[in-house]
Amino acid sequence: MTPAPSSPDDPVFAERYRAMSSRDARFDGQFITGVHSTGIYCRPSCPAVTPKPGNVSFYLTAAAAHEAGLRACKRCLPDAVPGSPAWNIRDDLAARAMRLIGDGTVEREGVPGLANRLGYTPRHLTRVLVAEVGAGPLALARAHRAQTARVLLMSTDLPVADIAFAAGFGSVRQFNDTIAAVYERTPSALRAAARVRAGSRDRDTGTGTGTGTGTGTGTRISLLLPARAPFDGTGLLGFLGVRAIDGVERSTSAGYERTLRLPHGWATLQLAVAGTLEAPAVACTARLSSLADLSPLVSRVRRLCDLDADAHAIDRALADDPALAGSVHGTPGIRVPGSLDPEETLFRALLGQQVSVAAARTALGRLSAALGEPVPGVTATAPDTDTDTATPQLLFPTAARIAEHGREVLRGPAARIDTIIRVAAALAAGDLVLDVGETRDDLQARLTALPGIGPWTAGYVAMRVLGSPDILLTSDLALRQGADRLGLPATARDLAAHGSVWAPWRSYAGMHLWRAAGAPRPAGPAVHGENGSGRLR
């Protein structure tokens, strides 16, 4: 995919110009409108007067608009929208790089580190990104830092110097220059403008304040993360809640809470459905041991909740199948839950094989209680009346801890324990790497190459970790039960054949089938030898 042509005669330009002229919010985040007569770029739904076609160019990223010398619109805040769904749909080099840049890889490892993670030279990576999205990795990371800084300026009372370094800038001067270039305001003016409009709540930044910067207590940040409508947020948080591990997570009447590791330290997280039907969002309150982790936290929460999915396109495609139409209309905007921690997701899949939901949660809770690390400043409290569980206070065990002490804690078939220990040792040694920069084929191939891991487990992990939209786990028992209830083929072979019409959204179709089955969690196939993908009841 190349940057959209700027010729009014081009059909892509004409389509996007019509979307912009109608101020259709469904296209926010999918492309950016650059208006050369004013020198600004806007989201497609910006309420400003529609510019003439000859004054307009369309870009795929804010960074490309910056490279063209444009600045962000002060009225519509074009970076305060859901991101492009293309980076999950696509599995090519540009999409993988965009996922890693969003996770803060350039800030942590530089462009050489990003290129090394992807298996290419920095020069080749830059050439591909410029051709595909209109900007190189440095420009893309710079735009990402500017957006993170804007969120901190508008949602916290933290000192400007702290925000500069938390957003990943190398100096306060670099921070000031970037904010001025992108937003045509000083950091203090951007913050003052946010306070003036605080009564109406910016959709992206919310009203939280940064507090408690001392060691041990962390910094509290509250954000409102926009989703692309429609959005089945209640169903998504329910999916996470029924799988909550005692001590690490819990489901409450308000939403979902958990602890997690981030690149620079620990964090605690609370998520709740917010916004309106037309403008849905997830309210995110986090406590971070390091503010440098704000950007990867936001990126990972967005992926966990699948906030950037093009729900209209997915629902429209799936509803074309009469067997799925009723489920789609009853649950519009269904999402495929992602992953905050790829290694944890793999261990959860392995420990959940061949056992009930309750048994899996018990095993994971026992493992976390024995090998997990306590979060500084958090103590176990009495269970809430609506949850029967205490405040999450443990971090899920690291692969190294599981590799070293897992046999002392794990229970169940010896073959499954051997697989878990083998996987933990590979992760701890760096022989197995799981991250959002992988291709689906590479990730699944590496997993199935390990004894004890079969296609179901590899597919499930790829769907959750990479957000792959087109995986249909036809060997899954509950998924086939749901298919049968909807009048669809109930055998793996026939369901796979029928499901080909759902491409490229078969992962979302699978969520509808699991929902139809009424099962609390997906069920794996029957075990055939040591394939590591046993039935989940």
Coordinates of C-alpha atoms in Angstrom, one line a residue:
M1 CA 0.0 0.0 0.0
T2 CA 1.5 3.3 -1.1
P3 CA 0.6 6.8 0.1
A4 CA -2.7 7.9 -1.4
P5 CA -2.3 9.8 -4.7
S6 CA -3.1 13.5 -4.7
S7 CA -4.7 13.6 -8.1
P8 CA -8.5 14.3 -8.1
D9 CA -8.8 12.0 -11.1
D10 CA -7.5 9.0 -9.1
P11 CA -10.3 6.7 -7.8
V12 CA -8.7 6.3 -4.3
F13 CA -8.4 10.1 -4.0
A14 CA -12.0 10.5 -5.1
E15 CA -13.2 7.9 -2.6
R16 CA -11.3 9.6 0.3
Y17 CA -12.4 13.0 -0.8
R18 CA -16.0 11.9 -0.6
A19 CA -15.5 10.5 2.8
M20 CA -13.8 13.7 4.0
S21 CA -16.6 15.8 2.5
S22 CA -19.2 13.9 4.3
R23 CA -17.2 14.2 7.6
D24 CA -17.6 10.4 8.1
A25 CA -15.9 9.6 11.4
R26 CA -15.6 5.9 10.4
F27 CA -12.5 6.9 8.4
D28 CA -10.8 8.7 11.3
G29 CA -7.4 7.1 11.7
Q30 CA -7.5 5.3 8.4
F31 CA -6.1 8.2 6.5
I32 CA -5.2 11.9 7.1
T33 CA -6.3 14.9 5.1
G34 CA -3.5 17.4 4.3
V35 CA -4.7 20.9 3.4
H36 CA -1.8 22.7 1.7
S37 CA -3.6 26.0 1.4
T38 CA -3.7 26.3 5.3
G39 CA -0.6 24.1 6.1
I40 CA -2.6 21.8 8.4
Y41 CA -3.6 18.2 8.5
C42 CA -7.0 16.9 9.8
R43 CA -8.9 13.8 10.6
P44 CA -11.6 13.1 7.9
S45 CA -14.4 14.1 10.2
C46 CA -13.0 17.6 10.9
P47 CA -15.9 20.1 11.0
A48 CA -13.9 22.8 9.1
V49 CA -14.9 24.0 5.7
T50 CA -14.3 21.4 3.0
P51 CA -11.1 22.4 1.1
K52 CA -10.9 22.3 -2.7
P53 CA -9.6 19.1 -4.2
G54 CA -6.5 20.8 -5.6
N55 CA -5.4 21.9 -2.2
V56 CA -5.7 18.4 -0.7
S57 CA -3.4 15.4 -0.3
F58 CA -4.1 12.3 1.7
Y59 CA -1.6 10.5 3.9
L60 CA -1.5 7.2 5.8
T61 CA 0.3 8.6 8.9
A62 CA 0.8 11.8 10.8
A63 CA 4.5 11.4 10.3
A64 CA 4.0 11.6 6.5
A65 CA 2.0 14.8 6.9
H66 CA 4.8 16.2 9.1
E67 CA 7.4 15.3 6.5
A68 CA 5.2 17.3 4.0
G69 CA 5.6 20.4 6.2
L70 CA 2.0 20.3 7.7
R71 CA 1.0 20.8 11.3
A72 CA -1.8 19.2 13.3
C73 CA -5.3 20.9 13.3
K74 CA -5.9 22.5 16.6
R75 CA -9.7 22.0 16.2
C76 CA -10.0 18.3 15.5
L77 CA -6.7 16.9 17.0
P78 CA -6.1 14.4 14.2
D79 CA -3.9 12.1 16.3
A80 CA -6.6 11.7 19.0
V81 CA -8.4 9.0 17.1
P82 CA -8.3 5.2 16.7
G83 CA -5.3 4.0 14.8
S84 CA -5.3 2.4 11.4
P85 CA -6.6 -1.2 11.3
A86 CA -4.2 -1.9 8.4
W87 CA -1.3 -2.7 10.8
N88 CA -3.2 -5.7 12.2
I89 CA -4.6 -6.9 8.9
R90 CA -1.3 -6.7 7.1
D91 CA 1.6 -9.0 7.9
D92 CA 4.3 -7.5 5.7
L93 CA 7.4 -5.6 6.7
A94 CA 5.8 -2.2 6.9
A95 CA 3.0 -3.4 9.2
R96 CA 5.3 -5.3 11.5
A97 CA 7.5 -2.2 11.7
M98 CA 4.5 0.0 12.5
R99 CA 3.5 -2.3 15.3
L100 CA 7.0 -2.3 16.9
I101 CA 7.3 1.5 16.5
G102 CA 4.0 1.9 18.3
D103 CA 5.3 -0.2 21.1
G104 CA 8.3 2.1 21.5
T105 CA 11.0 0.0 20.0
V106 CA 12.8 2.9 18.4
E107 CA 13.0 4.8 21.7
R108 CA 14.5 1.7 23.4
E109 CA 16.7 0.2 20.8
G110 CA 17.0 2.8 18.0
V111 CA 16.5 2.3 14.3
P112 CA 19.3 -0.3 14.1
G113 CA 17.6 -2.3 16.9
L114 CA 14.2 -2.1 15.1
A115 CA 15.8 -3.2 11.8
N116 CA 17.6 -6.1 13.6
R117 CA 14.3 -7.3 15.2
L118 CA 12.7 -7.4 11.7
G119 CA 15.7 -9.0 10.0
Y120 CA 16.6 -6.2 7.6
T121 CA 19.2 -3.4 7.3
P122 CA 18.2 0.0 8.6
R123 CA 18.6 1.4 5.0
H124 CA 16.2 -1.2 3.5
L125 CA 13.7 -0.7 6.3
T126 CA 13.7 3.1 5.8
R127 CA 13.3 2.6 2.1
V128 CA 10.3 0.3 2.5
L129 CA 8.6 2.6 5.1
V130 CA 9.0 5.7 3.0
A131 CA 7.5 3.9 0.0
E132 CA 4.7 2.3 2.0
V133 CA 3.6 5.0 4.5
G134 CA 5.4 8.1 3.5
A135 CA 7.9 8.4 6.3
G136 CA 10.9 6.6 7.7
P137 CA 11.3 5.0 11.1
L138 CA 12.8 8.1 12.7
A139 CA 10.0 10.3 11.5
L140 CA 7.4 7.8 12.5
A141 CA 8.9 7.5 16.0
R142 CA 9.1 11.3 16.3
A143 CA 5.4 11.6 15.5
H144 CA 4.7 8.9 18.1
R145 CA 6.7 10.8 20.7
A146 CA 4.8 14.0 19.9
Q147 CA 1.5 12.2 20.4
T148 CA 2.6 10.7 23.7
A149 CA 3.8 14.1 24.9
R150 CA 0.5 15.7 24.0
V151 CA -1.4 13.1 26.1
L152 CA 0.9 13.8 29.1
L153 CA 0.6 17.5 28.7
M154 CA -3.2 17.5 28.5
S155 CA -3.9 14.8 31.0
T156 CA -1.3 15.3 33.8
D157 CA 0.2 18.0 36.0
L158 CA 3.7 16.6 35.6
P159 CA 6.6 19.0 35.0
V160 CA 7.3 19.7 31.4
A161 CA 10.9 18.4 31.7
D162 CA 9.6 15.1 33.1
I163 CA 7.1 14.8 30.2
A164 CA 9.9 15.4 27.6
F165 CA 12.0 12.5 28.8
A166 CA 9.0 10.3 29.5
A167 CA 7.8 10.7 25.9
G168 CA 11.3 9.6 24.7
F169 CA 12.8 12.9 23.7
G170 CA 16.6 13.2 24.1
S171 CA 16.4 16.8 25.5
V172 CA 13.9 19.4 26.5
R173 CA 15.0 21.6 23.5
Q174 CA 14.2 18.7 21.1
F175 CA 10.9 18.3 22.9
N176 CA 10.0 22.0 22.6
D177 CA 11.0 22.1 18.9
T178 CA 8.9 19.1 18.0
I179 CA 5.8 20.2 19.8
A180 CA 6.0 23.6 18.1
A181 CA 6.5 22.0 14.7
V182 CA 3.7 19.5 15.1
Y183 CA 1.1 21.5 17.0
E184 CA 2.3 25.1 16.4
R185 CA 2.1 25.7 20.2
T186 CA 4.5 25.6 23.1
P187 CA 4.0 22.8 25.5
S188 CA 2.7 25.2 28.1
A189 CA 0.1 26.6 25.6
L190 CA -1.0 23.1 24.7
R191 CA -1.5 22.4 28.4
A192 CA -3.4 25.6 29.0
A193 CA -5.7 24.9 26.1
A194 CA -6.5 21.5 27.6
R195 CA -7.5 23.1 30.9
V196 CA -9.8 25.5 29.1
R197 CA -11.7 22.6 27.4
A198 CA -11.5 20.3 30.5
G199 CA -15.2 20.6 31.1
S200 CA -16.0 18.7 27.8
R201 CA -13.3 16.0 28.2
D202 CA -11.1 15.3 25.3
R203 CA -11.9 11.8 24.0
D204 CA -8.3 10.8 24.0
T205 CA -6.9 12.3 27.1
G206 CA -9.6 12.2 29.8
T207 CA -9.2 14.1 33.1
G208 CA -6.6 12.2 35.0
T209 CA -3.6 13.8 36.8
G210 CA -0.1 12.5 37.3
T211 CA 0.7 12.0 40.9
G212 CA 2.9 9.9 43.2
T213 CA 6.1 10.1 41.3
G214 CA 8.2 8.8 44.2
T215 CA 9.7 5.3 44.0
G216 CA 7.6 2.4 45.1
T217 CA 4.2 4.1 44.4
G218 CA 4.5 5.0 40.7
T219 CA 2.7 7.6 38.7
R220 CA -1.0 7.5 38.2
I221 CA -2.4 8.3 34.8
S222 CA -6.0 8.2 33.6
L223 CA -6.7 8.2 29.8
L224 CA -9.8 7.7 27.6
L225 CA -8.7 5.6 24.6
P226 CA -11.1 6.0 21.6
A227 CA -12.4 2.9 19.8
R228 CA -13.8 2.6 16.3
A229 CA -17.6 2.1 16.5
P230 CA -19.4 -0.2 16.9
F231 CA -17.6 -1.7 19.9
D232 CA -18.6 -4.7 22.0
G233 CA -16.5 -3.5 25.0
T234 CA -18.6 -5.3 27.6
G235 CA -18.2 -8.6 25.8
L236 CA -14.4 -8.1 25.5
L237 CA -13.9 -7.2 29.2
G238 CA -16.1 -10.2 30.0
F239 CA -13.9 -12.5 28.0
L240 CA -10.9 -11.2 30.0
G241 CA -12.7 -11.3 33.3
V242 CA -13.7 -15.0 33.2
R243 CA -10.1 -15.9 32.7
A244 CA -8.7 -13.6 35.5
I245 CA -5.9 -15.2 37.5
D246 CA -6.2 -14.6 41.3
G247 CA -3.5 -12.2 42.5
V248 CA -2.7 -11.0 38.9
E249 CA -6.1 -10.0 37.6
R250 CA -9.7 -9.6 38.6
S251 CA -13.1 -8.8 37.1
T252 CA -15.2 -6.2 38.9
S253 CA -18.6 -4.6 38.4
A254 CA -16.8 -1.6 36.9
G255 CA -14.5 -3.5 34.5
Y256 CA -11.2 -5.4 34.6
E257 CA -8.0 -4.9 36.6
R258 CA -4.6 -6.4 36.5
T259 CA -0.8 -6.1 37.0
L260 CA 1.7 -6.3 34.1
R261 CA 5.4 -5.9 33.2
L262 CA 6.4 -3.2 30.8
P263 CA 9.9 -2.5 29.3
H264 CA 11.0 -0.2 32.1
G265 CA 9.2 -1.7 35.1
W266 CA 5.8 -2.7 36.5
A267 CA 2.4 -1.3 36.2
T268 CA -1.2 -1.8 37.4
L269 CA -4.1 -1.3 35.1
Q270 CA -7.9 -0.7 35.4
L271 CA -10.1 -0.8 32.3
A272 CA -13.8 0.1 31.9
V273 CA -16.1 0.7 29.0
A274 CA -16.7 4.4 28.4
G275 CA -17.9 6.9 25.8
T276 CA -21.1 6.5 23.8
L277 CA -22.5 4.1 21.1
E278 CA -21.4 6.6 18.4
A279 CA -18.0 7.4 20.1
P280 CA -17.0 4.4 22.2
A281 CA -13.9 4.3 24.3
V282 CA -12.1 2.4 27.1
A283 CA -11.3 4.3 30.3
C284 CA -7.8 3.3 31.3
T285 CA -6.3 4.1 34.7
A286 CA -2.8 3.0 35.2
R287 CA 0.0 3.3 37.8
L288 CA 3.4 3.2 36.2
S289 CA 6.8 2.7 37.9
S290 CA 8.3 4.5 34.9
L291 CA 6.6 7.1 32.8
A292 CA 8.7 6.0 29.9
D293 CA 6.3 3.0 29.7
L294 CA 3.3 5.1 28.9
S295 CA 3.6 4.8 25.2
P296 CA 4.0 1.0 25.1
L297 CA 1.2 0.7 27.7
V298 CA -1.2 2.6 25.5
S299 CA -0.2 0.6 22.4
R300 CA -0.6 -2.7 24.2
V301 CA -4.0 -1.8 25.7
R302 CA -5.2 -0.7 22.3
R303 CA -4.2 -4.1 21.0
L304 CA -5.6 -6.0 23.9
C305 CA -9.0 -4.4 23.3
D306 CA -8.7 -4.4 19.5
L307 CA -9.7 -0.8 19.5
D308 CA -8.5 -0.1 16.0
A309 CA -10.6 -2.8 14.2
D310 CA -12.7 -1.6 11.3
A311 CA -15.9 -2.9 12.9
H312 CA -18.2 -1.7 10.2
A313 CA -16.3 -3.5 7.5
I314 CA -16.0 -6.7 9.6
D315 CA -19.7 -6.8 10.5
R316 CA -20.8 -6.0 7.0
A317 CA -18.8 -8.9 5.6
L318 CA -19.8 -11.5 8.2
A319 CA -23.5 -10.5 8.1
D320 CA -23.5 -11.5 4.4
D321 CA -23.6 -15.1 5.6
P322 CA -27.2 -15.7 6.7
A323 CA -26.0 -18.2 9.4
L324 CA -24.0 -15.4 11.1
A325 CA -26.2 -12.4 10.4
G326 CA -28.3 -12.9 13.5
S327 CA -25.2 -13.1 15.8
V328 CA -23.6 -10.0 14.1
H329 CA -26.8 -8.0 14.5
G330 CA -27.2 -9.1 18.1
T331 CA -23.5 -8.3 18.9
P332 CA -22.2 -5.6 16.7
G333 CA -18.6 -4.7 16.9
I334 CA -17.3 -8.0 18.4
R335 CA -13.6 -7.9 19.1
V336 CA -10.8 -10.4 19.1
P337 CA -9.0 -9.9 22.5
G338 CA -5.3 -9.4 22.2
S339 CA -2.4 -9.8 24.6
L340 CA -0.5 -7.6 27.0
D341 CA 2.3 -10.1 27.4
P342 CA 3.0 -12.6 24.7
E343 CA 4.9 -15.0 26.9
E344 CA 2.1 -15.0 29.5
T345 CA -0.4 -15.7 26.8
L346 CA 1.5 -18.8 25.7
F347 CA 1.8 -20.2 29.2
R348 CA -1.9 -19.6 29.8
A349 CA -2.7 -21.5 26.6
L350 CA -0.4 -24.4 27.6
L351 CA -1.7 -24.6 31.2
G352 CA -5.4 -24.4 30.0
Q353 CA -5.2 -27.5 27.9
Q354 CA -7.4 -30.4 28.8
V355 CA -8.9 -28.8 31.9
S356 CA -11.9 -26.8 32.9
V357 CA -11.9 -23.0 33.2
A358 CA -11.9 -23.3 37.0
A359 CA -9.1 -25.8 37.0
A360 CA -7.0 -23.6 34.6
R361 CA -7.5 -20.6 36.8
T362 CA -6.5 -22.6 39.9
A363 CA -3.3 -23.8 38.2
L364 CA -2.4 -20.4 37.0
G365 CA -3.2 -18.8 40.4
R366 CA -1.1 -21.4 42.1
L367 CA 1.8 -20.8 39.7
S368 CA 1.5 -17.0 40.2
A369 CA 1.3 -17.2 44.0
A370 CA 4.4 -19.4 44.1
L371 CA 6.6 -17.7 41.5
G372 CA 5.1 -14.3 40.8
E373 CA 6.7 -11.1 42.1
P374 CA 4.8 -8.7 44.3
V375 CA 4.1 -5.2 42.9
P376 CA 5.8 -2.5 45.1
G377 CA 3.4 -0.5 47.1
V378 CA 0.4 -2.9 46.6
T379 CA -0.8 -5.1 49.5
A380 CA -3.4 -7.8 49.4
T381 CA -6.7 -6.4 50.5
A382 CA -9.9 -8.2 51.6
P383 CA -12.0 -9.3 48.6
D384 CA -14.5 -6.8 47.3
T385 CA -18.2 -7.7 47.8
D386 CA -18.8 -7.9 44.1
T387 CA -15.7 -9.9 43.1
D388 CA -14.8 -12.3 45.9
T389 CA -11.2 -11.6 44.9
A390 CA -8.5 -9.3 46.3
T391 CA -6.7 -6.5 44.6
P392 CA -4.2 -7.7 42.1
Q393 CA -0.8 -7.5 43.7
L394 CA 1.4 -10.0 41.9
L395 CA 3.2 -10.0 38.5
F396 CA 2.8 -13.1 36.4
P397 CA 6.0 -15.3 36.7
T398 CA 8.8 -14.7 34.3
A399 CA 9.9 -17.5 31.9
A400 CA 13.1 -17.8 33.8
R401 CA 11.3 -18.4 37.1
I402 CA 9.0 -21.0 35.5
A403 CA 12.0 -22.7 33.9
E404 CA 13.9 -22.9 37.2
H405 CA 11.1 -23.7 39.7
G406 CA 8.1 -24.7 37.6
R407 CA 8.3 -28.4 38.3
E408 CA 8.0 -27.7 42.0
V409 CA 4.6 -26.0 41.4
L410 CA 3.0 -27.5 38.3
R411 CA 0.5 -30.4 38.5
G412 CA -0.9 -32.6 35.8
P413 CA 0.3 -34.8 33.0
A414 CA 4.1 -35.1 32.8
A415 CA 4.1 -34.5 29.1
R416 CA 2.4 -31.1 29.6
I417 CA 4.7 -30.1 32.4
D418 CA 7.7 -31.1 30.2
T419 CA 6.4 -28.9 27.4
I420 CA 5.9 -25.9 29.7
I421 CA 9.4 -26.2 31.2
R422 CA 10.8 -26.6 27.7
V423 CA 9.0 -23.5 26.4
A424 CA 10.0 -21.5 29.5
A425 CA 13.7 -22.4 29.1
A426 CA 13.6 -21.5 25.4
L427 CA 12.0 -18.1 26.2
A428 CA 14.5 -17.4 29.0
A429 CA 17.5 -18.2 26.9
G430 CA 16.2 -16.1 24.0
D431 CA 15.9 -19.1 21.7
L432 CA 12.2 -18.4 21.3
V433 CA 11.0 -14.8 20.9
L434 CA 7.4 -13.7 20.8
D435 CA 6.5 -10.2 19.9
V436 CA 4.3 -8.1 17.6
G437 CA 7.1 -7.8 15.0
E438 CA 6.7 -11.4 14.0
T439 CA 4.8 -12.7 10.9
R440 CA 2.0 -15.1 11.6
D441 CA 3.7 -17.9 9.6
D442 CA 7.0 -17.5 11.3
L443 CA 5.5 -17.4 14.8
Q444 CA 3.4 -20.5 14.2
A445 CA 6.3 -22.3 12.6
R446 CA 8.6 -21.6 15.6
L447 CA 5.9 -22.7 18.1
T448 CA 5.0 -25.9 16.3
A449 CA 8.7 -26.8 16.0
L450 CA 8.7 -27.2 19.8
P451 CA 7.7 -30.7 20.9
G452 CA 4.3 -30.6 22.7
I453 CA 2.9 -27.6 20.8
G454 CA 0.4 -28.3 18.0
P455 CA -1.4 -26.2 15.4
W456 CA -4.3 -25.2 17.7
T457 CA -2.1 -23.7 20.3
A458 CA 0.1 -21.9 17.7
G459 CA -3.0 -20.5 16.0
Y460 CA -4.6 -19.4 19.2
V461 CA -1.4 -17.6 20.3
A462 CA -0.9 -16.0 16.9
M463 CA -4.5 -14.7 17.0
R464 CA -4.1 -13.2 20.4
V465 CA -0.5 -11.9 20.2
L466 CA -0.4 -10.6 16.6
G467 CA -4.1 -9.7 16.4
S468 CA -4.3 -11.9 13.2
P469 CA -7.8 -11.3 11.9
D470 CA -8.1 -14.5 9.7
I471 CA -7.5 -17.5 11.9
L472 CA -10.4 -20.0 12.3
L473 CA -9.6 -22.7 14.9
T474 CA -11.8 -25.4 13.4
S475 CA -10.4 -28.1 15.6
D476 CA -11.8 -26.3 18.6
L477 CA -14.7 -28.2 20.2
A478 CA -16.6 -25.2 21.5
L479 CA -16.2 -23.3 18.3
R480 CA -17.7 -26.3 16.4
Q481 CA -20.5 -26.5 19.0
G482 CA -21.3 -22.9 18.3
A483 CA -21.3 -23.5 14.6
D484 CA -23.7 -26.3 15.0
R485 CA -26.1 -24.1 17.0
L486 CA -26.0 -21.6 14.2
G487 CA -26.8 -24.2 11.6
L488 CA -23.2 -24.3 10.2
P489 CA -21.2 -27.4 9.5
A490 CA -20.0 -29.0 12.8
T491 CA -17.0 -31.0 11.5
A492 CA -13.6 -29.3 11.2
R493 CA -13.2 -30.0 7.5
D494 CA -16.6 -28.8 6.5
L495 CA -16.5 -25.8 8.8
A496 CA -13.1 -24.8 7.3
A497 CA -14.6 -25.1 3.8
H498 CA -17.6 -23.0 4.7
G499 CA -15.5 -20.5 6.6
S500 CA -13.5 -19.6 3.6
V501 CA -16.2 -17.1 2.7
W502 CA -15.5 -15.2 5.9
A503 CA -11.9 -14.3 4.9
P504 CA -10.2 -12.1 5.9
W505 CA -12.2 -11.9 9.1
R506 CA -12.3 -15.5 10.2
S507 CA -11.0 -14.7 13.7
Y508 CA -14.0 -12.5 14.3
A509 CA -16.3 -15.2 12.9
G510 CA -14.7 -17.6 15.4
M511 CA -15.6 -15.2 18.3
H512 CA -19.2 -15.3 17.2
L513 CA -19.1 -19.1 17.1
W514 CA -17.6 -19.2 20.6
R515 CA -20.3 -16.7 21.8
A516 CA -23.0 -18.9 20.2
A517 CA -21.6 -22.0 22.1
G518 CA -22.1 -20.2 25.4
A519 CA -18.8 -21.6 26.5
P520 CA -16.7 -19.6 29.0
R521 CA -13.6 -20.2 27.0
P522 CA -12.5 -21.7 23.7
A523 CA -12.0 -25.5 23.7
G524 CA -9.0 -27.1 22.1
P525 CA -9.1 -30.3 20.0
A526 CA -8.7 -33.8 21.3
V527 CA -5.1 -34.7 22.0
H528 CA -3.3 -36.9 19.4
G529 CA 0.1 -37.7 20.9
E530 CA 2.1 -34.8 22.3
N531 CA 0.6 -32.0 20.2
G532 CA 0.1 -29.8 23.2
S533 CA -3.4 -28.7 22.1
G534 CA -5.7 -30.6 24.2
R535 CA -9.4 -30.0 24.8
L536 CA -10.3 -27.0 27.0
R537 CA -13.7 -27.5 28.7

